[in-house]
Amino acid sequence: MLELRKDIFADERDDNLNEVGKGTQRQDMLGHVTGTSTYFNDHKLQGMLHLRVVRSTQPHARLRRIDTSEAERSEGVRRVIRGADVPRNLNTLLSLINFGKDDEPTLAVDKVRYRGEPIVAVVAESPRAAAEAAAKVRIDYETLPAVFDVEEALKPGAPVVNETYPKNAFTYHERYDHQKLRFGDVERGFAGADHVLEQRYQMSPIEHAPVETNGSIAAPDTNGRYVVYTSTQALFFSLDTCAKILDLPSNTFHFIGGTVGGGFGGKVDTLTEPLAILAAMLTGRPVRYVLGREEEMQFGPPRGAERIYIKDGVMRDGRIVARQIRGYFDSGAYTRLSSYAVVKCAAHLPGPYTIPNVHGDIYCVYTNRTPATAMRGFGITGMDFALECQMDKLAHLIGMDPMEFRILNAYRDGDMKAHRREAKNTALIECVQVAAEKAKWPIREEFRRMSSRKDGGGARAAVPSTPREPASARPAPAQQRTSYDRRLPISPSSEPPPPQSPAPAPAHGATRFSSVFGTRRR
Amino acid sequence: MAKTPLQFRHNGRDVALFVDGGTNLLVVLREMLGDVTPKFGCGQGGCGACTVLIDGDAHLSCLTLAEAVEGRAVETLDGIKSGPTLHPLQRAFADGFAAQCGYCTPGMLMAAKALLDKIPQPSREQVVEAISGNICRCTGYEPIINAVLAAAASLRASA
């Protein structure tokens, strides 16, 4: 059960917490246990139509011909929607914060880039009529070579997955194909180390598998507005995304949500709302678009796979003196949020340890796999899996207890982190000590007495001299609008943001960041 | 398409309607009778969110042809309260934080009720077995198992 260790850092807070540590009932619990919590799909509207999407059976193919004539004549069909019907077919989720280029169509037009990609939407009187009509859509594919491996995708001559990023890597600041972290000199660190250990880690994509699948219901409201019941985890994010794709002011939409049948990150991608609303606009009827379980698994975005190489230099006494990391995030066919996960990952290196020489290169890579998205600490958790496996191997290599090894290398208050922020409010040492205690794992007295508040800073607060690398960052070739998905709106807001040099963060940034964890009095 | 007449007992009330061939019980309950407490999760018997009781046994309504409940008694979460008073299982789930997103909860509660109606004092293993067809992706299963055992204890105390 819940246990608060108020003895740790006891002098740093007033023990006047009113809620923390006490069980407070959820405000929606009564609805949950009586089955009266209203999920999006619990709304039944008069005259509701049902939308079903025809999806790519190919991981990578040109669309030679899409024949919907038989589907249109199918019983109960009210409308067939193609890419040309979507006002602004091409979008990227983070364009709302001016990050990245529009690279993903709502409905594929000239090419498909992963198996399960939406191509045609069929709107009919019943789910059965929609499914029967969808089966009558004929699609003529010209199969293209596909790439499923992140490192293969970066090799010269690899199939171009997404023409918006012709080198199969997301482009940062208009020119860089990866995120770079440099702190000290890893080569010197390796040269002086007693042992060097290099390992490769691979994690698989992970499907969130919420018990409620993604979906939404859109209905014409009064005054030309549309009411949208949705499973989204990100109500206003989805609303603004729909406003962009449908090229309408955001106050056209009244989004109703909040009761979500499990999300875990898999319901932030605005998968269903744009088509549901568009279908309601084109038919004048309420439209429901809900993913089946198979669609949720195939088309619903997973946590992306990551391939990680870690090379560490370690001394016989247990100190890690250098850590070099190369990471490849598999974004799938489109960007979604992986570009951001990579930034987060680079900021997390080298994990919660103080290491004087750190070198990181992290890539956001396009492959012909289902686009990846957010999931519970994405960008961090996959890397931590690799880092902590590596920590165990290093401890084994030098014959040290893995708990003591972590305590020895843990960052402490006042240490300089590799991304040049001072470590504050650190607590890893105490966490490991308590974990060892709970697991009845013996650790030596000297490690039991170590503290996050002692022996940090000083020489550990210095930014080591960091050799500059030869100007390796060739400007990427000017990105061209893809010849595919031609029906592009040209508007100022869709232009890529101007290049920004990463300015050093103001001092208050660090303070604000740490305020997330509460202020520790010093 | 020819429709088939169907009569059954829904939470103690007789209902009669006409269904298309191939319609499943989940659709009848949710779309035709407006009882949205059983949930759609997979449509293939993998998740248990649609669990209802048919003559007291737990069944997956998404895999049950509607015509198969002709003349039988169907019970859903909508029917287990008595007036404003929560069923002991509902009380125990609420008190024990045994729901997070709430979407699997109706199916869990019905699977648990099928168990307690037959075995009022189950072992922990019997509880685990009873909900083994119900997937929860949020809270984990421990609070749910504990809640079922707590409900059994409160039923014993009030017996």
XYZ file of C-alpha atoms in Angstrom:
681
model
C 0.000 0.000 0.000
C 0.888 3.668 -0.210
C 3.727 4.681 2.061
C 5.120 8.187 2.292
C 8.720 8.325 3.515
C 8.482 11.661 5.246
C 11.709 10.933 7.109
C 13.644 11.605 3.901
C 14.341 15.319 3.294
C 12.142 15.954 6.360
C 13.785 19.314 7.023
C 12.851 20.576 3.583
C 9.117 20.846 3.911
C 6.374 21.722 6.279
C 4.392 18.616 7.022
C 1.131 20.295 6.213
C -0.097 18.304 3.250
C -3.860 18.124 3.088
C -4.331 15.653 0.275
C -1.049 13.913 -0.507
C -0.877 10.570 1.228
C -4.596 10.369 1.815
C -7.028 8.434 -0.309
C -9.379 10.863 -2.016
C -12.237 9.461 -4.041
C -12.294 10.087 -7.779
C -15.101 12.384 -8.815
C -16.104 9.966 -11.589
C -16.069 6.775 -9.508
C -19.827 6.619 -8.939
C -20.407 6.867 -12.685
C -17.863 4.153 -13.365
C -19.308 1.586 -10.943
C -22.881 2.239 -12.060
C -22.059 2.237 -15.772
C -23.398 5.775 -16.173
C -20.124 7.500 -17.102
C -20.742 8.692 -20.641
C -18.110 7.658 -23.180
C -18.220 9.088 -26.697
C -19.875 5.988 -28.094
C -22.694 6.059 -25.535
C -24.382 8.819 -27.525
C -27.021 7.692 -29.943
C -28.186 10.367 -32.337
C -31.199 10.391 -34.598
C -30.314 9.433 -38.166
C -26.733 8.553 -37.336
C -24.567 7.305 -40.210
C -21.541 5.054 -39.896
C -18.132 5.669 -41.393
C -15.684 2.995 -42.390
C -12.252 3.507 -43.846
C -10.649 1.508 -46.629
C -7.029 0.984 -45.650
C -3.859 0.176 -47.482
C -3.027 -3.499 -47.698
C 0.526 -2.558 -48.704
C 3.360 -1.093 -46.621
C 4.603 1.046 -49.511
C 2.913 1.514 -52.854
C 1.866 4.032 -55.452
C -1.880 4.270 -55.880
C -2.433 3.771 -59.577
C -6.203 3.806 -59.507
C -8.915 4.029 -56.891
C -12.308 2.853 -58.141
C -15.195 3.663 -55.832
C -18.012 3.368 -58.373
C -19.318 0.038 -57.164
C -19.061 1.145 -53.527
C -21.061 4.285 -54.294
C -23.888 2.181 -55.715
C -23.848 -0.176 -52.743
C -27.014 -0.321 -50.641
C -27.232 2.236 -47.847
C -24.212 4.285 -48.908
C -24.652 8.020 -48.453
C -21.212 9.277 -49.377
C -17.745 8.151 -50.381
C -14.918 10.468 -49.334
C -11.540 10.705 -51.076
C -8.412 12.701 -50.324
C -9.501 15.409 -52.765
C -12.552 16.054 -50.558
C -10.433 16.976 -47.528
C -9.925 20.766 -47.495
C -6.327 20.610 -46.240
C -5.395 16.998 -46.630
C -1.794 17.294 -45.477
C -0.965 17.980 -41.849
C 1.521 17.277 -39.112
C 0.282 17.259 -35.534
C 2.893 19.581 -34.057
C 2.329 22.229 -36.723
C 0.060 23.731 -34.085
C 3.246 24.793 -32.322
C 5.147 25.419 -35.573
C 7.266 22.292 -35.269
C 7.835 20.208 -38.381
C 6.402 20.169 -41.864
C 3.017 18.897 -42.970
C 3.791 15.348 -44.004
C 0.703 13.188 -43.435
C -2.512 13.063 -45.467
C -5.886 12.425 -43.842
C -6.643 10.196 -46.846
C -3.791 8.987 -49.044
C -3.870 10.383 -52.569
C -1.002 9.145 -54.709
C 0.938 6.855 -52.416
C 0.596 4.788 -49.247
C 3.457 4.510 -46.787
C 2.300 1.931 -44.249
C -0.095 -0.972 -44.048
C -3.380 0.324 -42.657
C -3.063 3.857 -44.026
C -6.505 5.375 -44.767
C -7.329 5.799 -48.458
C -11.114 6.097 -48.834
C -13.925 6.679 -46.320
C -17.370 5.177 -46.871
C -20.381 6.641 -45.053
C -23.495 4.479 -44.875
C -26.745 3.896 -43.022
C -25.430 1.026 -40.904
C -22.052 -0.396 -39.904
C -22.832 -3.427 -42.023
C -23.703 -1.364 -45.111
C -20.491 0.646 -44.628
C -18.403 -2.516 -44.333
C -20.012 -4.114 -47.379
C -19.469 -1.001 -49.476
C -15.876 -0.609 -48.262
C -15.184 -4.131 -49.508
C -16.273 -2.992 -52.981
C -13.658 -0.239 -53.296
C -11.046 -1.347 -55.829
C -7.516 -0.099 -55.370
C -4.766 -0.749 -57.881
C -1.384 -0.657 -56.145
C 2.039 -0.386 -57.694
C 4.181 -1.936 -54.994
C 7.299 -0.021 -53.998
C 10.307 -1.348 -52.097
C 9.685 -0.881 -48.396
C 12.066 -0.307 -45.502
C 11.305 -1.480 -41.970
C 14.658 -1.052 -40.249
C 15.809 2.303 -38.889
C 19.457 1.911 -39.831
C 18.616 0.520 -43.276
C 16.364 3.543 -43.810
C 19.260 5.955 -43.244
C 21.573 4.298 -45.750
C 22.108 5.984 -49.095
C 19.795 4.493 -51.704
C 17.167 3.403 -49.183
C 13.572 3.734 -50.380
C 12.257 7.233 -49.656
C 9.381 6.658 -47.256
C 8.056 10.162 -46.909
C 8.996 12.666 -49.604
C 8.668 15.552 -47.146
C 11.817 14.164 -45.517
C 13.703 12.589 -48.424
C 16.581 11.337 -46.273
C 14.183 9.389 -44.026
C 15.115 11.500 -41.005
C 13.266 14.390 -39.376
C 15.024 17.688 -40.001
C 15.738 19.881 -36.980
C 16.295 23.600 -37.392
C 15.970 23.192 -41.170
C 19.346 21.469 -41.441
C 20.179 18.798 -38.856
C 19.163 15.189 -39.344
C 19.495 14.337 -35.651
C 19.739 15.747 -32.123
C 23.243 16.011 -30.802
C 24.558 16.214 -27.235
C 28.226 16.920 -26.547
C 29.723 17.263 -23.068
C 33.433 16.765 -22.474
C 35.488 14.407 -24.613
C 34.328 10.781 -24.724
C 37.320 9.622 -26.762
C 39.697 10.780 -24.043
C 37.403 9.208 -21.485
C 37.474 5.833 -23.258
C 41.282 6.050 -23.635
C 41.699 6.459 -19.873
C 39.061 3.917 -18.835
C 39.867 0.534 -17.301
C 37.038 -1.121 -19.261
C 34.987 -0.138 -22.272
C 31.637 -1.853 -22.878
C 29.604 -1.363 -26.045
C 26.141 -2.887 -26.372
C 23.159 -2.771 -28.722
C 19.597 -2.599 -27.446
C 16.366 -2.980 -29.360
C 12.883 -2.446 -28.055
C 9.692 -3.299 -29.902
C 6.757 -1.047 -30.670
C 4.143 -1.258 -27.909
C 0.424 -0.942 -28.548
C -1.520 0.905 -25.865
C -4.517 -1.394 -26.402
C -7.049 0.712 -24.488
C -10.211 -1.311 -23.910
C -12.193 1.475 -25.598
C -10.947 1.883 -29.172
C -10.411 5.307 -30.762
C -13.490 6.939 -32.186
C -15.781 9.922 -32.436
C -19.288 10.999 -33.353
C -19.785 14.294 -35.192
C -23.170 15.908 -35.713
C -24.418 19.098 -37.321
C -25.391 21.529 -34.575
C -27.320 24.747 -34.830
C -25.760 27.883 -36.370
C -23.570 25.858 -38.726
C -21.551 24.425 -35.885
C -20.692 20.775 -35.300
C -20.812 18.941 -32.017
C -18.186 16.239 -31.670
C -18.201 13.482 -29.049
C -14.729 12.020 -28.968
C -12.430 9.607 -27.202
C -9.513 12.024 -27.525
C -7.065 12.509 -24.686
C -6.256 15.982 -25.994
C -9.541 17.762 -26.542
C -8.360 21.204 -27.643
C -5.369 19.817 -29.508
C -7.767 17.659 -31.533
C -10.155 20.561 -32.001
C -7.424 22.810 -33.416
C -6.122 20.004 -35.631
C -9.613 19.573 -37.079
C -9.888 23.335 -37.630
C -6.686 23.224 -39.666
C -7.503 20.104 -41.706
C -11.066 21.246 -42.416
C -9.925 24.846 -42.945
C -12.548 26.309 -40.630
C -12.358 28.542 -37.575
C -12.002 26.500 -34.418
C -15.229 27.898 -32.987
C -17.057 25.876 -35.649
C -16.600 22.881 -33.387
C -17.984 22.009 -30.005
C -15.887 19.126 -28.712
C -17.246 17.033 -25.857
C -14.954 14.505 -24.242
C -12.971 13.918 -21.121
C -14.338 10.491 -20.276
C -11.816 8.311 -22.039
C -11.857 4.510 -21.929
C -8.115 4.214 -21.525
C -5.614 6.213 -23.520
C -2.013 5.963 -22.295
C -0.924 8.259 -25.153
C -2.712 6.387 -27.929
C -5.558 8.884 -28.181
C -3.733 12.125 -28.881
C -3.330 11.766 -32.630
C -6.747 13.039 -33.815
C -7.250 9.844 -35.790
C -11.009 9.903 -36.290
C -12.437 13.387 -35.726
C -11.497 15.075 -39.037
C -13.218 12.412 -41.161
C -16.223 12.145 -38.850
C -16.775 15.913 -39.017
C -16.150 16.054 -42.766
C -18.668 13.250 -43.282
C -21.211 15.125 -41.144
C -20.575 18.247 -43.222
C -21.002 16.378 -46.503
C -24.105 14.423 -45.499
C -25.796 16.786 -43.061
C -26.237 13.827 -40.701
C -24.567 12.689 -37.488
C -21.682 10.345 -38.300
C -19.944 7.807 -36.123
C -16.425 6.652 -36.866
C -15.098 4.112 -34.387
C -12.124 1.837 -34.868
C -12.573 -1.906 -34.596
C -10.028 -3.792 -32.521
C -8.058 -4.917 -35.550
C -7.891 -1.324 -36.813
C -6.819 -0.161 -33.368
C -3.952 -2.639 -33.458
C -2.907 -2.060 -37.081
C -3.673 1.616 -37.633
C -3.703 2.912 -34.056
C -0.233 4.299 -33.398
C 2.065 2.441 -30.972
C 4.935 3.585 -28.832
C 7.692 3.594 -31.442
C 10.487 1.051 -31.430
C 13.962 2.297 -30.523
C 17.389 0.953 -31.365
C 20.058 2.124 -28.986
C 23.826 1.695 -28.931
C 25.614 2.498 -25.688
C 29.386 2.582 -25.253
C 30.636 3.228 -21.734
C 34.060 3.701 -20.209
C 34.241 2.586 -16.564
C 36.991 2.539 -13.940
C 37.767 -0.397 -11.679
C 36.554 1.653 -8.700
C 33.107 1.947 -10.309
C 33.150 5.460 -11.741
C 31.699 5.802 -15.250
C 34.025 8.206 -17.064
C 32.506 8.319 -20.550
C 29.174 7.414 -22.142
C 28.455 7.485 -25.865
C 24.951 6.862 -27.167
C 23.476 6.488 -30.623
C 19.706 6.138 -30.708
C 17.267 5.624 -33.567
C 13.574 6.255 -32.962
C 11.312 4.470 -35.421
C 8.724 7.120 -36.249
C 6.953 4.924 -38.774
C 5.792 6.558 -41.996
C 4.956 9.985 -40.549
C 6.226 12.325 -37.872
C 3.305 12.650 -35.418
C 5.180 13.230 -32.129
C 8.422 11.280 -32.544
C 10.384 14.411 -33.447
C 9.579 15.715 -29.987
C 10.355 12.383 -28.293
C 13.869 12.595 -29.719
C 14.398 16.078 -28.246
C 13.190 14.800 -24.890
C 15.497 11.793 -25.128
C 18.556 13.897 -25.897
C 17.795 16.060 -22.857
C 17.593 12.938 -20.695
C 21.091 11.663 -21.534
C 23.098 10.183 -19.901
C 20.358 9.171 -17.468
C 20.360 10.234 -13.807
C 24.111 9.858 -13.434
C 26.998 12.264 -13.259
C 29.392 11.331 -16.057
C 32.098 13.801 -17.105
C 32.115 12.896 -20.803
C 28.874 12.360 -22.695
C 28.212 12.076 -26.399
C 24.749 11.532 -27.844
C 23.290 11.330 -31.357
C 19.565 10.630 -31.590
C 17.665 10.238 -34.859
C 13.952 10.375 -35.694
C 13.729 7.912 -38.597
C 10.958 7.191 -41.114
C 10.158 3.595 -42.054
C 7.158 1.902 -43.691
C 5.675 1.017 -40.332
C 2.622 2.324 -38.502
C 3.368 5.892 -37.338
C 4.405 5.975 -33.695
C 3.062 8.294 -31.045
C 3.054 9.202 -27.371
C 3.012 6.558 -24.677
C 3.822 6.966 -21.006
C 7.148 8.784 -20.908
C 7.970 8.189 -24.565
C 11.468 9.311 -25.414
C 12.595 8.500 -21.879
C 11.354 5.029 -20.947
C 12.862 3.188 -23.916
C 16.216 4.849 -23.330
C 16.026 4.078 -19.606
C 15.450 0.407 -20.407
C 18.747 0.391 -22.316
C 20.625 2.529 -19.769
C 19.610 0.429 -16.781
C 20.410 -2.846 -18.579
C 23.782 -1.317 -19.328
C 24.259 -0.286 -15.672
C 23.742 -3.885 -14.548
C 26.220 -5.145 -17.129
C 28.804 -2.543 -16.109
C 28.441 -3.428 -12.430
C 28.874 -7.102 -13.298
C 31.910 -6.301 -15.453
C 33.801 -4.632 -12.610
C 32.449 -6.941 -9.931
C 30.446 -4.322 -8.057
C 27.002 -4.562 -6.466
C 24.486 -3.042 -8.952
C 22.722 -0.989 -6.255
C 25.999 0.400 -4.903
C 27.167 1.034 -8.455
C 24.115 3.212 -9.090
C 24.495 5.081 -5.810
C 28.136 5.784 -6.619
C 27.340 7.239 -10.056
C 24.047 8.946 -9.195
C 23.820 12.663 -9.772
C 23.770 14.839 -6.670
C 22.598 18.341 -5.941
C 24.930 20.859 -7.550
C 26.312 18.539 -10.220
C 26.411 19.743 -13.813
C 24.207 17.705 -16.119
C 25.279 16.988 -19.674
C 22.787 19.461 -21.079
C 24.341 22.149 -18.921
C 21.784 22.559 -16.202
C 22.668 22.212 -12.566
C 21.083 19.181 -10.936
C 18.641 20.183 -8.226
C 16.323 18.272 -5.949
C 18.003 15.006 -6.854
C 16.841 11.937 -4.991
C 18.159 8.908 -6.866
C 20.505 7.880 -4.053
C 17.661 7.874 -1.539
C 15.415 5.966 -3.968
C 18.020 3.241 -4.431
C 18.644 3.080 -0.672
C 14.933 2.638 0.051
C 14.555 0.098 -2.787
C 17.453 -1.914 -1.350
C 15.923 -1.715 2.114
C 12.512 -2.870 0.829
C 14.072 -5.702 -1.138
C 16.230 -6.656 1.864
C 19.198 -6.206 -0.462
C 22.307 -5.654 1.600
C 24.349 -2.580 0.738
C 27.472 -1.531 2.556
C 27.422 1.083 5.292
C 29.349 3.645 3.249
C 26.636 3.488 0.540
C 23.837 3.613 3.086
C 25.318 6.889 4.349
C 25.603 8.576 0.971
C 23.181 11.390 0.255
C 21.974 13.373 -2.737
C 22.775 16.488 -0.736
C 26.392 15.639 0.033
C 29.521 15.685 -2.100
C 27.855 17.157 -5.202
C 28.904 20.364 -6.960
C 32.488 21.605 -6.750
C 34.518 19.970 -9.515
C 31.360 18.116 -10.484
C 29.677 21.435 -11.257
C 32.087 22.307 -14.043
C 31.299 22.150 -17.729
C 34.262 20.183 -19.117
C 36.118 21.426 -22.129
C 34.278 20.040 -25.118
C 36.099 19.727 -28.427
C 34.299 21.289 -31.345
C 33.668 18.999 -34.215
C 34.519 19.881 -37.783
C 31.546 21.462 -39.481
C 29.865 18.156 -40.132
C 26.364 19.462 -40.389
C 25.969 19.898 -44.075
C 22.779 21.752 -44.730
C 20.208 19.197 -45.791
C 18.998 19.643 -49.349
C 16.176 22.125 -49.498
C 13.048 20.226 -48.614
C 10.631 19.995 -51.453
C 6.949 19.609 -51.335
C 6.239 16.075 -52.257
C 4.887 15.399 -55.709
C 2.410 13.188 -53.925
C -0.576 14.520 -52.119
C -0.569 17.469 -54.443
C -3.764 19.073 -53.281
C -1.971 21.274 -50.867
C -3.296 24.479 -49.494
C -0.721 27.216 -49.557
C -1.125 29.487 -46.619
C 1.291 31.412 -44.466
C 0.661 29.320 -41.374
C 1.697 26.146 -43.146
C 5.135 27.526 -43.918
C 7.942 25.991 -41.897
C 9.151 28.155 -39.064
C 12.319 30.181 -39.582
C 15.495 28.476 -38.437
C 16.209 29.162 -34.816
C 19.548 28.864 -33.164
C 19.150 27.070 -29.876
C 19.704 29.955 -27.497
C 21.035 29.161 -24.050
C 18.121 28.809 -21.707
C 17.595 31.686 -19.326
C 18.361 31.025 -15.721
C 14.717 31.169 -14.759
C 14.063 28.231 -17.071
C 15.837 25.846 -14.753
C 13.979 27.231 -11.770
C 10.666 26.831 -13.493
C 11.503 23.315 -14.539
C 12.427 22.234 -11.059
C 9.315 23.866 -9.667
C 7.461 20.931 -11.169
C 8.947 18.863 -8.401
C 8.502 21.438 -5.688
C 11.096 23.782 -4.330
C 13.618 22.366 -2.002
C 14.868 24.791 0.597
C 18.595 24.821 0.743
C -33.966 -8.404 -44.840
C -36.428 -10.450 -42.860
C -36.490 -9.634 -39.194
C -36.942 -12.104 -36.373
C -39.172 -11.459 -33.357
C -37.328 -11.680 -30.063
C -38.544 -11.646 -26.475
C -36.449 -11.851 -23.354
C -36.180 -10.482 -19.855
C -33.878 -7.470 -19.546
C -33.031 -6.591 -15.937
C -36.351 -7.971 -14.738
C -38.425 -6.331 -17.445
C -39.926 -8.146 -20.423
C -38.859 -6.744 -23.774
C -39.969 -7.615 -27.292
C -38.420 -6.439 -30.534
C -37.496 -7.436 -34.081
C -33.892 -8.056 -34.993
C -31.961 -8.575 -38.200
C -30.382 -11.994 -38.637
C -26.844 -12.024 -37.271
C -27.419 -9.188 -34.795
C -25.513 -9.750 -31.581
C -26.834 -9.189 -28.078
C -24.481 -6.250 -27.449
C -26.012 -4.315 -30.338
C -29.545 -5.136 -29.148
C -28.767 -3.909 -25.640
C -26.855 -0.778 -26.628
C -28.483 0.378 -29.857
C -32.029 -0.951 -29.549
C -32.731 -0.947 -25.821
C -30.483 2.009 -24.930
C -28.684 0.113 -22.184
C -25.129 1.322 -22.758
C -23.623 -0.245 -19.635
C -22.141 -3.199 -21.596
C -19.194 -1.822 -23.584
C -17.739 -2.644 -26.969
C -14.043 -3.361 -26.687
C -13.059 -5.829 -29.345
C -16.076 -7.574 -30.873
C -14.187 -10.832 -30.832
C -14.453 -12.124 -27.275
C -11.031 -10.986 -26.211
C -11.607 -8.281 -23.624
C -14.748 -8.957 -21.569
C -16.007 -5.339 -21.589
C -19.379 -6.540 -22.928
C -19.927 -9.200 -20.233
C -23.579 -9.698 -19.196
C -25.379 -12.438 -17.270
C -27.679 -14.788 -19.151
C -29.728 -16.855 -16.712
C -27.051 -16.046 -14.140
C -24.013 -17.104 -16.175
C -21.440 -14.621 -17.455
C -21.506 -14.337 -21.246
C -19.829 -12.140 -23.823
C -22.698 -10.223 -25.400
C -20.608 -9.321 -28.481
C -20.375 -13.005 -29.387
C -23.927 -13.951 -28.421
C -26.446 -13.978 -31.239
C -29.445 -12.001 -30.062
C -31.811 -14.809 -31.013
C -30.024 -17.093 -28.548
C -31.513 -15.208 -25.571
C -35.119 -15.848 -26.613
C -37.091 -16.451 -23.426
C -34.075 -16.063 -21.165
C -33.114 -13.524 -18.490
C -30.383 -11.016 -19.343
C -28.835 -8.939 -16.572
C -26.519 -5.998 -17.079
C -24.792 -3.532 -14.784
C -27.809 -1.281 -15.253
C -29.867 -3.774 -13.244
C -27.729 -4.582 -10.217
C -28.390 -1.552 -8.025
C -31.408 -1.733 -5.801
C -33.032 1.668 -6.158
C -30.455 4.269 -5.160
C -28.472 1.725 -3.149
C -25.309 0.394 -4.708
C -24.762 -3.348 -4.911
C -22.034 -4.456 -2.458
C -19.741 -5.098 -5.440
C -20.234 -1.551 -6.698
C -19.579 -0.199 -3.188
C -16.429 -2.296 -2.854
C -15.101 -1.272 -6.280
C -15.623 2.399 -5.412
C -14.126 2.151 -1.929
C -11.204 0.071 -3.160
C -10.220 2.338 -6.097
C -10.863 -0.610 -8.395
C -11.644 1.565 -11.428
C -9.574 4.113 -13.286
C -10.869 4.826 -16.786
C -13.995 2.815 -15.936
C -14.414 1.185 -19.313
C -13.775 -2.402 -18.221
C -15.678 -1.884 -14.959
C -19.178 -2.926 -16.139
C -17.812 -6.207 -17.511
C -15.679 -6.798 -14.417
C -18.626 -6.197 -12.122
C -20.855 -8.605 -14.040
C -18.175 -11.307 -14.132
C -17.710 -10.824 -10.384
C -21.447 -10.930 -9.753
C -21.769 -14.210 -11.644
C -19.111 -15.583 -9.304
C -20.576 -14.314 -6.008
C -24.097 -15.402 -6.948
C -22.807 -18.968 -7.193
C -19.924 -18.975 -4.728
C -20.615 -16.352 -2.041
C -17.252 -16.893 -0.337
C -14.739 -17.454 -3.109
C -11.038 -17.958 -2.671
C -8.639 -15.458 -4.216
C -7.873 -18.006 -6.932
C -11.561 -18.330 -7.755
C -11.821 -14.542 -8.092
C -8.806 -14.470 -10.395
C -10.328 -17.255 -12.469
C -13.716 -15.491 -12.636
C -12.268 -12.248 -14.057
C -9.623 -13.930 -16.200
C -11.600 -13.105 -19.347
C -11.766 -9.397 -18.524
C -8.949 -7.078 -19.535
C -8.117 -3.947 -17.538
C -5.368 -1.727 -18.945
C -5.311 0.918 -16.163
C -5.489 -0.007 -12.510
C -3.998 -3.427 -12.658
C -5.911 -6.324 -11.291
C -4.945 -6.267 -7.608
C -7.459 -3.608 -6.465
C -10.166 -5.347 -8.497
C -9.472 -8.746 -6.932
C -9.355 -7.160 -3.486
C -12.652 -5.369 -4.137
C -14.395 -8.616 -5.100
C -13.109 -10.266 -1.931
C -14.203 -7.229 0.119
C -17.682 -7.414 -1.425
C -17.866 -11.110 -0.539
C -16.919 -10.251 3.041
C -19.552 -7.516 3.277
C -22.201 -9.871 1.850
C -21.281 -12.411 4.522
C -21.487 -9.749 7.247
C -24.941 -8.660 6.121
C -26.216 -12.212 5.654
